[in-house]
Structures are given as C-alpha cells and as structure tokens.
mmCIF file of C-alpha atoms in Angstrom:
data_model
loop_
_atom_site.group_PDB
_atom_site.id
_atom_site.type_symbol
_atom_site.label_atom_id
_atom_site.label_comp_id
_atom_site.label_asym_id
_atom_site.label_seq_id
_atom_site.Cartn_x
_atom_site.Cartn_y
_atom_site.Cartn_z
ATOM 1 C CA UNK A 24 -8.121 -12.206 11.970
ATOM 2 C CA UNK A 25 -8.336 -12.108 8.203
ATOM 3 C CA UNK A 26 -11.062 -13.441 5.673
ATOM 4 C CA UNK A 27 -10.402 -13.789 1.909
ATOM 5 C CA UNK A 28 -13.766 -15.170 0.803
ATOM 6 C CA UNK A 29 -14.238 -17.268 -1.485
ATOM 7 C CA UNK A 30 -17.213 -19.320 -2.540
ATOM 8 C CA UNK A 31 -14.723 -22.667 -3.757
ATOM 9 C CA UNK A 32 -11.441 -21.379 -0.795
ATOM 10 C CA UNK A 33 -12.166 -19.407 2.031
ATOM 11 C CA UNK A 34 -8.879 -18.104 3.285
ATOM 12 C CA UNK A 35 -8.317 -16.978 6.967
ATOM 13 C CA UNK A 36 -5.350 -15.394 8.687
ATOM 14 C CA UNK A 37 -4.251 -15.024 12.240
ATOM 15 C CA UNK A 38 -1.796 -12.734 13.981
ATOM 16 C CA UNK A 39 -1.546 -11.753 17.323
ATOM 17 C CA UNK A 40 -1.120 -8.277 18.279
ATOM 18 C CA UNK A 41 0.448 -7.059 21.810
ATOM 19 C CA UNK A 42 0.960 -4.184 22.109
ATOM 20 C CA UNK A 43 2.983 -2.756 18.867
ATOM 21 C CA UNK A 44 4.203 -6.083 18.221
ATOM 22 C CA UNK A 45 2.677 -8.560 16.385
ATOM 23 C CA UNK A 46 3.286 -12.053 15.443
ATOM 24 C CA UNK A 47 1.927 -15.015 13.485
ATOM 25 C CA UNK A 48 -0.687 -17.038 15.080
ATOM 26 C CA UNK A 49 -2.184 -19.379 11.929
ATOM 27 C CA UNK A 50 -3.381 -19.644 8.542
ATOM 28 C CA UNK A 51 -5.251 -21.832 6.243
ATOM 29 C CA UNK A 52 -8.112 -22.218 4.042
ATOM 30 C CA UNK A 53 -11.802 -23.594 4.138
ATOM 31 C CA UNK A 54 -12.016 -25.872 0.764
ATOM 32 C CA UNK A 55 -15.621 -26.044 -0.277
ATOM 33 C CA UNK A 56 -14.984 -26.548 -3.764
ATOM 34 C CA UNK A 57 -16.148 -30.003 -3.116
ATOM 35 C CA UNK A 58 -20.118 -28.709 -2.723
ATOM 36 C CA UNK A 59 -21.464 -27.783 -6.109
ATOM 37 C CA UNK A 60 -24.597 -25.863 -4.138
ATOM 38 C CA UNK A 61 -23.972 -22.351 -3.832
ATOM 39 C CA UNK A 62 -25.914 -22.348 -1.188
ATOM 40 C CA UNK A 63 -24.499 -24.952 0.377
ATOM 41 C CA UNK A 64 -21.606 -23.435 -0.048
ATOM 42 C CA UNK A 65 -22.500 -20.099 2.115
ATOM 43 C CA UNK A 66 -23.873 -22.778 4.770
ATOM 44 C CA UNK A 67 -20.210 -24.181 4.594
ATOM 45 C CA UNK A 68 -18.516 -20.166 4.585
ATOM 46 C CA UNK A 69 -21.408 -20.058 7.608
ATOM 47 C CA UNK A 70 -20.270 -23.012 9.872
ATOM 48 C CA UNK A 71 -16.851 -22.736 9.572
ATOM 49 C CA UNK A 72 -16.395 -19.187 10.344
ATOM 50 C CA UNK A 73 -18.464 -19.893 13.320
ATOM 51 C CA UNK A 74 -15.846 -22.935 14.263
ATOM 52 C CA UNK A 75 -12.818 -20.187 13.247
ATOM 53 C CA UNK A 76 -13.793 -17.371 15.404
ATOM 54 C CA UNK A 77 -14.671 -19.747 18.489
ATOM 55 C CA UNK A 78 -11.027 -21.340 18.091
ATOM 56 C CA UNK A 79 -9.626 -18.089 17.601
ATOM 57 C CA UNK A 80 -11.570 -15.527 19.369
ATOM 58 C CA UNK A 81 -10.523 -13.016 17.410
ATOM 59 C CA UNK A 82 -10.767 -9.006 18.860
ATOM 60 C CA UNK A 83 -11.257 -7.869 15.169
ATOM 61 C CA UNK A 84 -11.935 -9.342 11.867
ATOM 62 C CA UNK A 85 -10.883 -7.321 8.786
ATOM 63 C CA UNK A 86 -12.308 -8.944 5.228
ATOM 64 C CA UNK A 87 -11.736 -8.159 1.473
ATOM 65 C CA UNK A 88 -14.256 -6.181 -0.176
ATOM 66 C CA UNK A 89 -15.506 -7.689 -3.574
ATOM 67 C CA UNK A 90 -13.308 -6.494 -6.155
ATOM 68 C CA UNK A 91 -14.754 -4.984 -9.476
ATOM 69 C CA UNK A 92 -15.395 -7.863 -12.037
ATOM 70 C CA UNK A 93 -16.154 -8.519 -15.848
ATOM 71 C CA UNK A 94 -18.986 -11.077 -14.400
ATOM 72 C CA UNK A 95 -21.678 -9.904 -12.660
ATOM 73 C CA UNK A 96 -22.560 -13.124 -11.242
ATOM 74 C CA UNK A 97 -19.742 -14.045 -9.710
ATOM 75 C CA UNK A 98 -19.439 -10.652 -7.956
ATOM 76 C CA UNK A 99 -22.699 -11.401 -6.560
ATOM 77 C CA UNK A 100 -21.639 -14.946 -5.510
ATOM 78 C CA UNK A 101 -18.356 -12.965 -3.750
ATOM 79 C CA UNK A 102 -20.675 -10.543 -1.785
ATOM 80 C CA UNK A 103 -22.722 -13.557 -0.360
ATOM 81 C CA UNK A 104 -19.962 -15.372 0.798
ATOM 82 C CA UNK A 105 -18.633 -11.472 2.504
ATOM 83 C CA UNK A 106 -21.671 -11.436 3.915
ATOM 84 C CA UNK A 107 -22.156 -14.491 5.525
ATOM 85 C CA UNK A 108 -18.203 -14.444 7.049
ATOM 86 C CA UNK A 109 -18.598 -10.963 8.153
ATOM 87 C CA UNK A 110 -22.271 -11.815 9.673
ATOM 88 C CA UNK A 111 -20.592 -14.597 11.962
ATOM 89 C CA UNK A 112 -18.889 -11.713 13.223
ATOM 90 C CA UNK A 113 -20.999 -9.291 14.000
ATOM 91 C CA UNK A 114 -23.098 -12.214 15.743
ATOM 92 C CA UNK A 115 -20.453 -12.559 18.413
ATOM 93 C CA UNK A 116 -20.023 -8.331 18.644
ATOM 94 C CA UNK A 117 -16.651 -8.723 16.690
ATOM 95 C CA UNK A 118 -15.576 -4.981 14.907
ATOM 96 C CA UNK A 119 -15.788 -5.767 11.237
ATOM 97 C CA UNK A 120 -12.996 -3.856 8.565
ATOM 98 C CA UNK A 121 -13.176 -4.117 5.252
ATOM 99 C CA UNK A 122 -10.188 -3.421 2.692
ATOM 100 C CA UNK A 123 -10.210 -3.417 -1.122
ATOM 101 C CA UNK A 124 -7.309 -5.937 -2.384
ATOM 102 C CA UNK A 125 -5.147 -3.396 -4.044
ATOM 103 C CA UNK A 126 -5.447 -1.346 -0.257
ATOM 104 C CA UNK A 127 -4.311 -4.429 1.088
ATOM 105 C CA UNK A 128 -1.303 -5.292 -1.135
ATOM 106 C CA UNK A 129 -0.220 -2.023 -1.538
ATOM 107 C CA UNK A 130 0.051 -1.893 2.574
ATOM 108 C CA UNK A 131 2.341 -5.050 2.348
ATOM 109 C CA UNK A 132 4.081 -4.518 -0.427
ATOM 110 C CA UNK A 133 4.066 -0.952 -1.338
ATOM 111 C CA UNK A 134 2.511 -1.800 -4.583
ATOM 112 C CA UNK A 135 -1.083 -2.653 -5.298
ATOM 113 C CA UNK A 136 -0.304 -4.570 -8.370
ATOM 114 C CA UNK A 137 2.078 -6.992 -6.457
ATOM 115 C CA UNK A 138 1.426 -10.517 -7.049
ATOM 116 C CA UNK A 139 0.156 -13.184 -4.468
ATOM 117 C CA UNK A 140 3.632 -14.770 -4.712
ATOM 118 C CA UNK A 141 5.069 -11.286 -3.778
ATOM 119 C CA UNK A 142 2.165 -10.490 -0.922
ATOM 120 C CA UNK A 143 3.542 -13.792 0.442
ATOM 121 C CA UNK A 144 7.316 -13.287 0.388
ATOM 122 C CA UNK A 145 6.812 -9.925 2.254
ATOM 123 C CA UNK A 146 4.466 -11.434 5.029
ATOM 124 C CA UNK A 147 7.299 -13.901 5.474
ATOM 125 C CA UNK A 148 9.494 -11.029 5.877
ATOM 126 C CA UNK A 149 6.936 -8.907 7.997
ATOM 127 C CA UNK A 150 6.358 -11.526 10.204
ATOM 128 C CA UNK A 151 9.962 -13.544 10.490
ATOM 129 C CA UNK A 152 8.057 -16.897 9.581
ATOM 130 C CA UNK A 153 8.376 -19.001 6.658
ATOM 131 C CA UNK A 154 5.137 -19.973 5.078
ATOM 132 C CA UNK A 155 4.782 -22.585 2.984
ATOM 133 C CA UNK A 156 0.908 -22.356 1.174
ATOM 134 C CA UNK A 157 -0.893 -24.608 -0.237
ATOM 135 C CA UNK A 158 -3.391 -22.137 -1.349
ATOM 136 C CA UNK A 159 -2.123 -18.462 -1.450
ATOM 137 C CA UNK A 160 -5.744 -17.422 -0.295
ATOM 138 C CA UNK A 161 -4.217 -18.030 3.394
ATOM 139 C CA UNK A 162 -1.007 -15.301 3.191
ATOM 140 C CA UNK A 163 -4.094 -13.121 1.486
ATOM 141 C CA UNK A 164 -5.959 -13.107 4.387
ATOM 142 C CA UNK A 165 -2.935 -12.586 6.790
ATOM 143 C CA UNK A 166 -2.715 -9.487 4.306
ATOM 144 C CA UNK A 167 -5.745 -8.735 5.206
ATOM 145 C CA UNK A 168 -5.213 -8.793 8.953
ATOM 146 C CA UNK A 169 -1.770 -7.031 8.747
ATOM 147 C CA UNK A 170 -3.063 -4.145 6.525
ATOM 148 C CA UNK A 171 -5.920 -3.720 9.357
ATOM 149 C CA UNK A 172 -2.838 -3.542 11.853
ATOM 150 C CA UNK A 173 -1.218 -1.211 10.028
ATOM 151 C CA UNK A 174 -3.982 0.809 9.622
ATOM 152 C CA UNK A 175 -5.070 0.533 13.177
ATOM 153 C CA UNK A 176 -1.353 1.505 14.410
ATOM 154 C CA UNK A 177 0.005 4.026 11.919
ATOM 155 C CA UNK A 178 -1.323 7.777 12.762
ATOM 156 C CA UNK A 179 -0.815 8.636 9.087
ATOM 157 C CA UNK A 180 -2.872 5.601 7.803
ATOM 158 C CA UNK A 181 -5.615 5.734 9.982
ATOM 159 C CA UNK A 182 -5.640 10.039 10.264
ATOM 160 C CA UNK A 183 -7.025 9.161 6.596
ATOM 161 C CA UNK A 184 -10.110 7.452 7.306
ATOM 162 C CA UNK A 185 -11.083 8.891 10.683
ATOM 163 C CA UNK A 186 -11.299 12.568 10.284
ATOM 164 C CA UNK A 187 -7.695 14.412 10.562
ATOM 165 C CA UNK A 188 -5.432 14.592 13.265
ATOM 166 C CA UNK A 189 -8.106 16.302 15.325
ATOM 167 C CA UNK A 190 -10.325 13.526 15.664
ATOM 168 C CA UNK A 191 -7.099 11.323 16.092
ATOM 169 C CA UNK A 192 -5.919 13.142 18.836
ATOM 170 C CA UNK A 193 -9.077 13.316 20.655
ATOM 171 C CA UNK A 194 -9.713 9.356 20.128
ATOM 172 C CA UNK A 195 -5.656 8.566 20.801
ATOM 173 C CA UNK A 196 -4.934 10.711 24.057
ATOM 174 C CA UNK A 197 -2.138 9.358 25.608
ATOM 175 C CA UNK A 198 -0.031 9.311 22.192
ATOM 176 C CA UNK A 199 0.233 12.962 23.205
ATOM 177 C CA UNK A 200 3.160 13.823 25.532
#
C-alpha cells in the first residue's frame, strides 16, 4: 500500500504483488478538507488509516517523505500527518518505507520532474488499467507503492540501499543458481 499524506487529501494506493507480478488492487483519497482543526484533521489521517489497513491488510506500507518547502509550517503540518499514517502502521507490525517524491517519480517515469498527469499515464501503462482520478493524490500513492516494488524486486535498486551485492546475496539466497 501507498500513502500520500496530506493534511486537506490523504491519498492511498493498492497493488497486489504475487510473486513478480503485480496488479492493481484500489485507489482513492481521504478528503478532510472539510475539518478546519488541524488536529482534527490528524484524528481524521488517524481513523481512516486504521479503517484502510484493516480493509486492506496490507504486507507493507511505503509513504512520501515531506518534501523541502518555502513554508516552514506547512512542512511541519506534512510531517504530522506522516506520522500519524505511518504510526497506524507500525501499530499493526506493518514494515514502513519511505520515498522522497522525486525517488518516486523518477522510478515511474524515469524522470523526477515528471508531472502528476505524467506519473498517472505511466501507472496506467505499468499496470494495464485505466484510471480515471478525481484527485491525482490517489495514482501518487500507487507511485508510491510501485516505486517500493520496484525497489523491493530490482537487485540494482535495492543493492543501493542495503549494502552491495554482498549483503544482497546473503539476504536473497536462492536468486543464486
């Protein structure tokens, strides 16, 4: 599953993974924009991903990180709401990832610049659906959840993060023949 928090849209993406294939499940968004309490507002990010990962079940939740911003306040606002999503998680024992937005766009589109318009034309593609959005906060958080795959399935990608190819061969034995 993938978060795009948000303190007025909460975006969440589902894909199912079996194996090396994987598939679209759901998508949608949490509209809070509705409550003008920001804490209200991180009871609302609270609840629902509570009522997302017990529909879901999710094995692994990967989230955007807080991008760098002009305004500190709203930065801070951003981290609250990350925190809250990703401490549903780790309630239920649910692995937590976390990926920057230009990580995650540049894993779907090759290009960390790309546009949510463009993220969402190649998940299409990715995926063989076709999405229709009402909020482009949804195909950002199946983004999020596909650049986790990707990371998760590529030796290359995740050789990166986890220490060389020794480390990867030692945690990925039988991927050696």
């Amino acid at each position: 599953m993938g978060i795009d928090p948000g303190t007025n849209l909460l975006g969440f993406g589902v894909i199912r993974v079996v194996g090396r294939s994987v598939s679209y499940v759901d998508m949608g968004v949490v509209d809070m924009r509705k409550e003008k309490d920001h804490f209200g507002k991180l009871r609302m990010v609270s609840e629902q991903m509570d009522r997302l990962l017990d529909l879901y079940s999710p094995d692994e939740l990967s989230v955007e990180s807080p991008f760098y911003g002009k305004n500190p306040q709203v930065m801070l606002k951003l981290g609250r709401a990350q925190g809250a999503a990703i401490t549903a998680a780790l309630r239920r024992g649910i692995p937590v990832a976390e990926y920057a937005p230009r990580k995650a766009k540049i894993s779907i589109t090759g290009v960390g610049a790309a546009s949510k318009e463009q993220v969402c034309i190649m998940i299409q593609k990715i995926l063989g659906v076709s999405l229709n959005p009402e909020h482009l906060d949804a195909t950002d958080a199946l983004a999020l959840a596909l650049c986790h795959y990707f990371h998760q399935s590529n030796p290359l990608l995740s050789m990166k993060s986890s220490g060389g190819w020794k480390q990867f061969l030692e945690s990925h034995p039988e991927r050696i023949k």
